[in-house]
PDB file of C-alpha atoms in Angstrom:
ATOM      1  CA  MET A   1      -1.322  30.005 -21.655  1.00 50.00           C
ATOM      2  CA  SER A   2      -0.068  34.073 -20.032  1.00 57.00           C
ATOM      3  CA  THR A   3       3.895  34.113 -19.100  1.00 63.00           C
ATOM      4  CA  LEU A   4       2.948  34.449 -15.423  1.00 60.00           C
ATOM      5  CA  PRO A   5       0.253  31.338 -14.857  1.00 63.00           C
ATOM      6  CA  THR A   6       3.399  29.261 -16.180  1.00 63.00           C
ATOM      7  CA  ILE A   7       5.866  30.884 -14.466  1.00 65.00           C
ATOM      8  CA  PHE A   8       3.899  29.896 -11.446  1.00 60.00           C
ATOM      9  CA  ILE A   9       2.968  26.243 -12.675  1.00 60.00           C
ATOM     10  CA  LEU A  10       6.756  26.063 -12.896  1.00 60.00           C
ATOM     11  CA  ILE A  11       8.309  26.836  -9.685  1.00 63.00           C
ATOM     12  CA  SER A  12       5.139  24.640  -7.803  1.00 59.00           C
ATOM     13  CA  LEU A  13       6.644  21.610 -10.242  1.00 57.00           C
ATOM     14  CA  PHE A  14      10.655  22.550  -8.549  1.00 58.00           C
ATOM     15  CA  ALA A  15       9.805  23.875  -5.213  1.00 55.00           C
ATOM     16  CA  THR A  16       7.327  20.081  -4.285  1.00 54.00           C
ATOM     17  CA  ILE A  17       9.881  18.020  -6.051  1.00 52.00           C
ATOM     18  CA  ASN A  18      13.270  19.870  -4.571  1.00 50.00           C
ATOM     19  CA  HIS A  19      11.592  19.118  -0.812  1.00 50.00           C
ATOM     20  CA  ALA A  20      10.665  15.481  -2.188  1.00 54.00           C
ATOM     21  CA  ILE A  21      14.248  15.157  -2.001  1.00 57.00           C
ATOM     22  CA  GLU A  22      15.614  17.148  -0.083  1.00 73.00           C
ATOM     23  CA  ILE A  23      16.252  14.942   2.508  1.00 82.00           C
ATOM     24  CA  ASP A  24      17.368  11.171   2.063  1.00 91.00           C
ATOM     25  CA  TYR A  25      15.716   9.713   4.914  1.00 94.00           C
ATOM     26  CA  CYS A  26      13.835  10.336   8.347  1.00 94.00           C
ATOM     27  CA  VAL A  27      13.737   7.515  10.834  1.00 96.00           C
ATOM     28  CA  GLY A  28      11.554   7.851  13.554  1.00 96.00           C
ATOM     29  CA  ASP A  29      12.504   9.551  17.201  1.00 94.00           C
ATOM     30  CA  SER A  30      10.028   8.665  19.661  1.00 84.00           C
ATOM     31  CA  ASN A  31      11.948  10.810  22.719  1.00 85.00           C
ATOM     32  CA  LEU A  32      10.693  13.957  20.030  1.00 84.00           C
ATOM     33  CA  PRO A  33       6.931  15.529  19.522  1.00 81.00           C
ATOM     34  CA  ARG A  34       5.465  13.979  16.239  1.00 83.00           C
ATOM     35  CA  GLY A  35       3.935  16.066  14.651  1.00 84.00           C
ATOM     36  CA  PRO A  36       1.048  15.518  11.671  1.00 80.00           C
ATOM     37  CA  GLU A  37       3.843  14.524   9.176  1.00 81.00           C
ATOM     38  CA  GLY A  38       5.226  11.819  11.282  1.00 89.00           C
ATOM     39  CA  TYR A  39       8.078  12.106  13.826  1.00 92.00           C
ATOM     40  CA  ALA A  40      10.791  14.278  14.139  1.00 93.00           C
ATOM     41  CA  CYS A  41      13.859  12.742  12.368  1.00 93.00           C
ATOM     42  CA  LYS A  42      17.047  11.142  14.485  1.00 94.00           C
ATOM     43  CA  ASN A  43      20.650  12.380  14.286  1.00 93.00           C
ATOM     44  CA  PRO A  44      21.833  10.807  10.706  1.00 93.00           C
ATOM     45  CA  SER A  45      25.147  10.553  12.304  1.00 95.00           C
ATOM     46  CA  THR A  46      23.591   7.911  14.725  1.00 95.00           C
ATOM     47  CA  LEU A  47      22.162   5.786  13.122  1.00 97.00           C
ATOM     48  CA  THR A  48      23.263   2.064  12.006  1.00 97.00           C
ATOM     49  CA  THR A  49      21.811  -0.253   9.295  1.00 98.00           C
ATOM     50  CA  ASP A  50      20.406  -1.928  11.505  1.00 97.00           C
ATOM     51  CA  ASP A  51      17.768   1.276  12.368  1.00 97.00           C
ATOM     52  CA  PHE A  52      16.405  -0.004   8.531  1.00 98.00           C
ATOM     53  CA  VAL A  53      16.249  -3.108   9.422  1.00 98.00           C
ATOM     54  CA  PHE A  54      12.510  -5.011  10.595  1.00 98.00           C
ATOM     55  CA  THR A  55      12.368  -8.435  12.334  1.00 98.00           C
ATOM     56  CA  GLY A  56       9.257  -7.938  13.935  1.00 97.00           C
ATOM     57  CA  PHE A  57       8.162 -11.065  11.392  1.00 98.00           C
ATOM     58  CA  ARG A  58      10.136 -13.925  12.405  1.00 98.00           C
ATOM     59  CA  GLY A  59       8.825 -16.853  13.753  1.00 97.00           C
ATOM     60  CA  GLU A  60       5.500 -18.524  14.790  1.00 96.00           C
ATOM     61  CA  ARG A  61       2.595 -17.201  15.719  1.00 96.00           C
ATOM     62  CA  THR A  62       0.450 -18.200  18.242  1.00 97.00           C
ATOM     63  CA  THR A  63      -3.864 -17.461  17.426  1.00 97.00           C
ATOM     64  CA  ASN A  64      -6.203 -17.876  20.467  1.00 94.00           C
ATOM     65  CA  SER A  65      -7.201 -14.099  20.811  1.00 94.00           C
ATOM     66  CA  ILE A  66     -10.765 -13.534  20.163  1.00 93.00           C
ATOM     67  CA  PHE A  67     -10.779 -13.926  16.506  1.00 96.00           C
ATOM     68  CA  ARG A  68      -8.363 -16.662  16.422  1.00 97.00           C
ATOM     69  CA  ASN A  69      -5.667 -13.649  14.790  1.00 98.00           C
ATOM     70  CA  ASN A  70      -2.732 -11.976  15.686  1.00 98.00           C
ATOM     71  CA  ILE A  71      -2.076  -9.421  13.749  1.00 97.00           C
ATOM     72  CA  THR A  72       2.274  -7.832  13.766  1.00 98.00           C
ATOM     73  CA  LEU A  73       2.582  -4.082  12.551  1.00 97.00           C
ATOM     74  CA  ALA A  74       5.024  -2.402  11.246  1.00 97.00           C
ATOM     75  CA  PHE A  75       4.155   0.907  11.685  1.00 96.00           C
ATOM     76  CA  ALA A  76       6.391   3.975  12.112  1.00 94.00           C
ATOM     77  CA  LYS A  77       6.265   3.153  15.938  1.00 93.00           C
ATOM     78  CA  GLN A  78       6.954  -0.246  15.299  1.00 96.00           C
ATOM     79  CA  PHE A  79       9.488   0.133  12.314  1.00 97.00           C
ATOM     80  CA  PRO A  80      10.980   4.173  13.099  1.00 96.00           C
ATOM     81  CA  ALA A  81      12.601   3.841  10.204  1.00 97.00           C
ATOM     82  CA  ILE A  82       9.684   4.195   7.663  1.00 96.00           C
ATOM     83  CA  ASN A  83       8.727   7.516   8.489  1.00 95.00           C
ATOM     84  CA  GLY A  84       7.844   9.891   6.364  1.00 92.00           C
ATOM     85  CA  MET A  85       7.332   8.072   3.654  1.00 93.00           C
ATOM     86  CA  GLY A  86       4.607   6.752   3.252  1.00 94.00           C
ATOM     87  CA  ILE A  87       4.215   3.350   3.679  1.00 96.00           C
ATOM     88  CA  SER A  88       3.634   0.239   6.206  1.00 97.00           C
ATOM     89  CA  MET A  89       3.615  -3.407   6.588  1.00 97.00           C
ATOM     90  CA  ALA A  90       1.611  -6.106   9.050  1.00 98.00           C
ATOM     91  CA  ARG A  91       2.192  -9.787   9.153  1.00 98.00           C
ATOM     92  CA  LEU A  92      -1.528 -11.670   9.756  1.00 98.00           C
ATOM     93  CA  ASP A  93      -1.393 -14.636  11.509  1.00 98.00           C
ATOM     94  CA  LEU A  94      -4.918 -16.641  11.381  1.00 98.00           C
ATOM     95  CA  GLY A  95      -5.347 -19.853  12.980  1.00 98.00           C
ATOM     96  CA  VAL A  96      -8.088 -22.564  11.261  1.00 98.00           C
ATOM     97  CA  GLY A  97     -11.032 -20.509  11.053  1.00 97.00           C
ATOM     98  CA  GLY A  98      -9.732 -16.951  12.666  1.00 98.00           C
ATOM     99  CA  VAL A  99     -11.058 -13.986  11.004  1.00 98.00           C
ATOM    100  CA  ILE A 100      -9.248 -10.537  10.780  1.00 97.00           C
ATOM    101  CA  PRO A 101     -13.306  -8.903  11.232  1.00 96.00           C
ATOM    102  CA  VAL A 102     -14.008  -6.014   9.572  1.00 97.00           C
ATOM    103  CA  HIS A 103     -12.131  -2.949   9.195  1.00 97.00           C
ATOM    104  CA  SER A 104     -10.585   0.510   7.599  1.00 97.00           C
ATOM    105  CA  HIS A 105      -7.705   2.173   6.845  1.00 96.00           C
ATOM    106  CA  ARG A 106      -6.566   5.956   5.677  1.00 94.00           C
ATOM    107  CA  THR A 107      -4.718   4.583   2.976  1.00 96.00           C
ATOM    108  CA  SER A 108      -4.912   1.888   0.410  1.00 97.00           C
ATOM    109  CA  GLU A 109      -3.660  -1.790   1.383  1.00 98.00           C
ATOM    110  CA  ILE A 110      -2.338  -4.020  -0.320  1.00 98.00           C
ATOM    111  CA  ILE A 111      -2.225  -8.234   0.450  1.00 98.00           C
ATOM    112  CA  VAL A 112       0.458 -10.629  -0.375  1.00 98.00           C
ATOM    113  CA  ILE A 113      -1.118 -14.419   0.119  1.00 98.00           C
ATOM    114  CA  ILE A 114       2.072 -16.753   2.091  1.00 98.00           C
ATOM    115  CA  LYS A 115       1.283 -18.859   3.680  1.00 98.00           C
ATOM    116  CA  GLY A 116      -3.452 -21.014   3.673  1.00 98.00           C
ATOM    117  CA  THR A 117      -6.290 -19.945   1.819  1.00 98.00           C
ATOM    118  CA  ILE A 118      -8.205 -16.951   3.130  1.00 98.00           C
ATOM    119  CA  ILE A 119     -11.086 -15.304   1.967  1.00 98.00           C
ATOM    120  CA  ALA A 120     -10.462 -12.107   1.140  1.00 98.00           C
ATOM    121  CA  GLY A 121     -12.839  -8.696   1.071  1.00 98.00           C
ATOM    122  CA  PHE A 122     -14.709  -4.204   0.875  1.00 98.00           C
ATOM    123  CA  ILE A 123     -17.291  -3.001   0.535  1.00 98.00           C
ATOM    124  CA  ASP A 124     -18.248   0.208  -1.292  1.00 97.00           C
ATOM    125  CA  THR A 125     -19.962   2.612  -0.214  1.00 96.00           C
ATOM    126  CA  THR A 126     -23.367   1.753  -2.547  1.00 97.00           C
ATOM    127  CA  ASN A 127     -23.171  -1.262  -0.081  1.00 97.00           C
ATOM    128  CA  THR A 128     -20.975  -3.333  -2.883  1.00 98.00           C
ATOM    129  CA  ALA A 129     -19.250  -6.233  -1.420  1.00 98.00           C
ATOM    130  CA  TYR A 130     -16.215  -7.413  -2.628  1.00 98.00           C
ATOM    131  CA  TYR A 131     -14.744 -10.455  -1.880  1.00 98.00           C
ATOM    132  CA  LYS A 132     -12.781 -14.193  -3.440  1.00 98.00           C
ATOM    133  CA  LYS A 133     -11.310 -16.706  -2.155  1.00 98.00           C
ATOM    134  CA  LEU A 134      -7.144 -15.986  -2.038  1.00 98.00           C
ATOM    135  CA  GLU A 135      -4.338 -18.759  -2.434  1.00 98.00           C
ATOM    136  CA  VAL A 136      -0.645 -18.315  -2.096  1.00 98.00           C
ATOM    137  CA  GLY A 137       0.672 -16.004  -3.980  1.00 97.00           C
ATOM    138  CA  ASP A 138      -2.419 -13.955  -4.976  1.00 98.00           C
ATOM    139  CA  VAL A 139      -2.384 -10.508  -4.245  1.00 98.00           C
ATOM    140  CA  MET A 140      -5.956  -8.122  -3.252  1.00 98.00           C
ATOM    141  CA  ILE A 141      -5.952  -4.733  -3.217  1.00 98.00           C
ATOM    142  CA  PHE A 142      -7.898  -2.332  -0.748  1.00 98.00           C
ATOM    143  CA  PRO A 143      -9.270   0.676  -1.789  1.00 98.00           C
ATOM    144  CA  GLN A 144      -8.598   3.859   0.783  1.00 96.00           C
ATOM    145  CA  ALA A 145     -10.718   4.339   3.511  1.00 95.00           C
ATOM    146  CA  MET A 146     -12.946   0.624   2.422  1.00 97.00           C
ATOM    147  CA  LEU A 147     -14.244  -1.645   4.752  1.00 98.00           C
ATOM    148  CA  HIS A 148     -12.052  -4.824   4.482  1.00 98.00           C
ATOM    149  CA  PHE A 149     -11.556  -8.303   5.648  1.00 98.00           C
ATOM    150  CA  GLN A 150     -10.131 -10.894   5.599  1.00 98.00           C
ATOM    151  CA  ILE A 151     -11.184 -15.039   7.203  1.00 98.00           C
ATOM    152  CA  ASN A 152      -8.785 -17.929   7.408  1.00 98.00           C
ATOM    153  CA  ALA A 153     -10.818 -20.152   4.889  1.00 98.00           C
ATOM    154  CA  GLY A 154      -8.692 -23.353   4.920  1.00 97.00           C
ATOM    155  CA  ASP A 155      -8.254 -26.451   7.492  1.00 97.00           C
ATOM    156  CA  THR A 156      -4.746 -24.576   8.928  1.00 98.00           C
ATOM    157  CA  PRO A 157      -3.602 -21.649   9.720  1.00 98.00           C
ATOM    158  CA  ALA A 158      -2.966 -19.008   6.801  1.00 98.00           C
ATOM    159  CA  MET A 159      -0.442 -16.094   6.842  1.00 98.00           C
ATOM    160  CA  ALA A 160       0.322 -12.981   5.054  1.00 98.00           C
ATOM    161  CA  ILE A 161       1.624  -9.739   4.229  1.00 98.00           C
ATOM    162  CA  VAL A 162      -0.349  -6.214   3.906  1.00 98.00           C
ATOM    163  CA  SER A 163       1.407  -3.304   2.557  1.00 97.00           C
ATOM    164  CA  LEU A 164      -0.332   0.473   3.506  1.00 97.00           C
ATOM    165  CA  ASN A 165       0.220   3.573   1.622  1.00 96.00           C
ATOM    166  CA  GLY A 166       0.658   5.252   4.503  1.00 94.00           C
ATOM    167  CA  ALA A 167       3.771   4.963   8.075  1.00 94.00           C
ATOM    168  CA  SER A 168       1.223   5.404  10.638  1.00 92.00           C
ATOM    169  CA  PRO A 169      -2.496   4.480   8.507  1.00 94.00           C
ATOM    170  CA  ALA A 170      -4.190   3.532  12.269  1.00 92.00           C
ATOM    171  CA  VAL A 171      -6.967   1.022  12.141  1.00 94.00           C
ATOM    172  CA  GLN A 172      -9.994   1.230  12.980  1.00 95.00           C
ATOM    173  CA  GLN A 173     -11.945  -2.186  13.719  1.00 94.00           C
ATOM    174  CA  THR A 174     -15.749  -1.539  13.376  1.00 94.00           C
ATOM    175  CA  SER A 175     -16.419  -3.898  16.158  1.00 94.00           C
ATOM    176  CA  PHE A 176     -13.915  -2.247  18.743  1.00 94.00           C
ATOM    177  CA  SER A 177     -15.788   1.381  17.682  1.00 95.00           C
ATOM    178  CA  LEU A 178     -19.106   0.125  18.600  1.00 96.00           C
ATOM    179  CA  PHE A 179     -19.397  -2.144  22.208  1.00 96.00           C
ATOM    180  CA  ALA A 180     -15.071  -1.122  23.145  1.00 95.00           C
ATOM    181  CA  GLY A 181     -14.334   2.476  23.693  1.00 94.00           C
ATOM    182  CA  ASN A 182     -17.102   4.770  25.580  1.00 96.00           C
ATOM    183  CA  LEU A 183     -19.665   5.313  22.891  1.00 96.00           C
ATOM    184  CA  PRO A 184     -22.787   4.722  25.741  1.00 96.00           C
ATOM    185  CA  SER A 185     -24.808   1.626  26.007  1.00 96.00           C
ATOM    186  CA  LYS A 186     -28.284   3.131  24.748  1.00 96.00           C
ATOM    187  CA  LEU A 187     -26.207   5.686  21.949  1.00 97.00           C
ATOM    188  CA  ALA A 188     -24.696   1.956  20.759  1.00 96.00           C
ATOM    189  CA  GLU A 189     -28.898   0.454  20.311  1.00 97.00           C
ATOM    190  CA  GLN A 190     -29.594   3.229  18.604  1.00 97.00           C
ATOM    191  CA  ILE A 191     -27.249   3.633  15.754  1.00 96.00           C
ATOM    192  CA  THR A 192     -27.225  -0.297  15.148  1.00 96.00           C
ATOM    193  CA  HIS A 193     -30.686  -1.245  16.212  1.00 96.00           C
ATOM    194  CA  LEU A 194     -29.096  -4.292  18.413  1.00 97.00           C
ATOM    195  CA  SER A 195     -31.463  -5.193  21.674  1.00 97.00           C
ATOM    196  CA  HIS A 196     -29.229  -4.396  25.105  1.00 97.00           C
ATOM    197  CA  GLU A 197     -29.377  -7.136  25.846  1.00 97.00           C
ATOM    198  CA  GLU A 198     -27.111  -7.604  23.154  1.00 97.00           C
ATOM    199  CA  VAL A 199     -25.343  -4.186  23.041  1.00 97.00           C
ATOM    200  CA  THR A 200     -24.604  -5.445  26.547  1.00 96.00           C
ATOM    201  CA  ARG A 201     -22.992  -9.079  25.943  1.00 96.00           C
ATOM    202  CA  MET A 202     -21.381  -7.993  22.832  1.00 95.00           C
ATOM    203  CA  ARG A 203     -19.527  -5.309  25.261  1.00 95.00           C
ATOM    204  CA  LYS A 204     -18.182  -6.951  27.751  1.00 94.00           C
ATOM    205  CA  LEU A 205     -16.978  -9.497  24.824  1.00 92.00           C
ATOM    206  CA  PHE A 206     -15.038  -7.211  22.994  1.00 92.00           C
ATOM    207  CA  GLN A 207     -14.159  -4.746  26.444  1.00 90.00           C
ATOM    208  CA  SER A 208     -12.802  -8.020  27.219  1.00 81.00           C
ATOM    209  CA  ALA A 209     -10.502  -8.675  25.027  1.00 73.00           C
TER     210      ALA A 209
END
């Protein structure tokens, strides 16, 4: 390897490392503009310990939604301290018969079962489904952008904690994307092969959820 390319590689590597440790943290300020790398930073001199603590996972949850679930997010919007850190979390509560319907993120996700029994799985781009009944303490990974789901497989409420490798991983639920947004019914019928009556029923169901 010649000297010039070697120097260039070393400089690039040093610049990357240096950038990674340029600041200790960037607690997001939602009152300032948000860019592609996250929220702008709050003034460090105004921060307290409470800025680095999230208490939103405390307490019990009701699971009376259409899917008998309750999802508590700890993304950058809800927990500004993780802004720019490439990590986020969520609490999943599933009532008896509850599900987290098929959805995807722009990140990978890992799940830890805290209470109950949950069938969790994902479907890859070859349409192969990987799923398993998980017990308390079990952990499963869902690769980046893969469609995945969770189902309460027991006769008692279930709960899990998930972590994602992005501060704002987004959540795209397939059912809501197809039937709760501004996609015309005619197009929904064409791309799903569902009847007009079924698409109409689904739109009423999810737009009111």
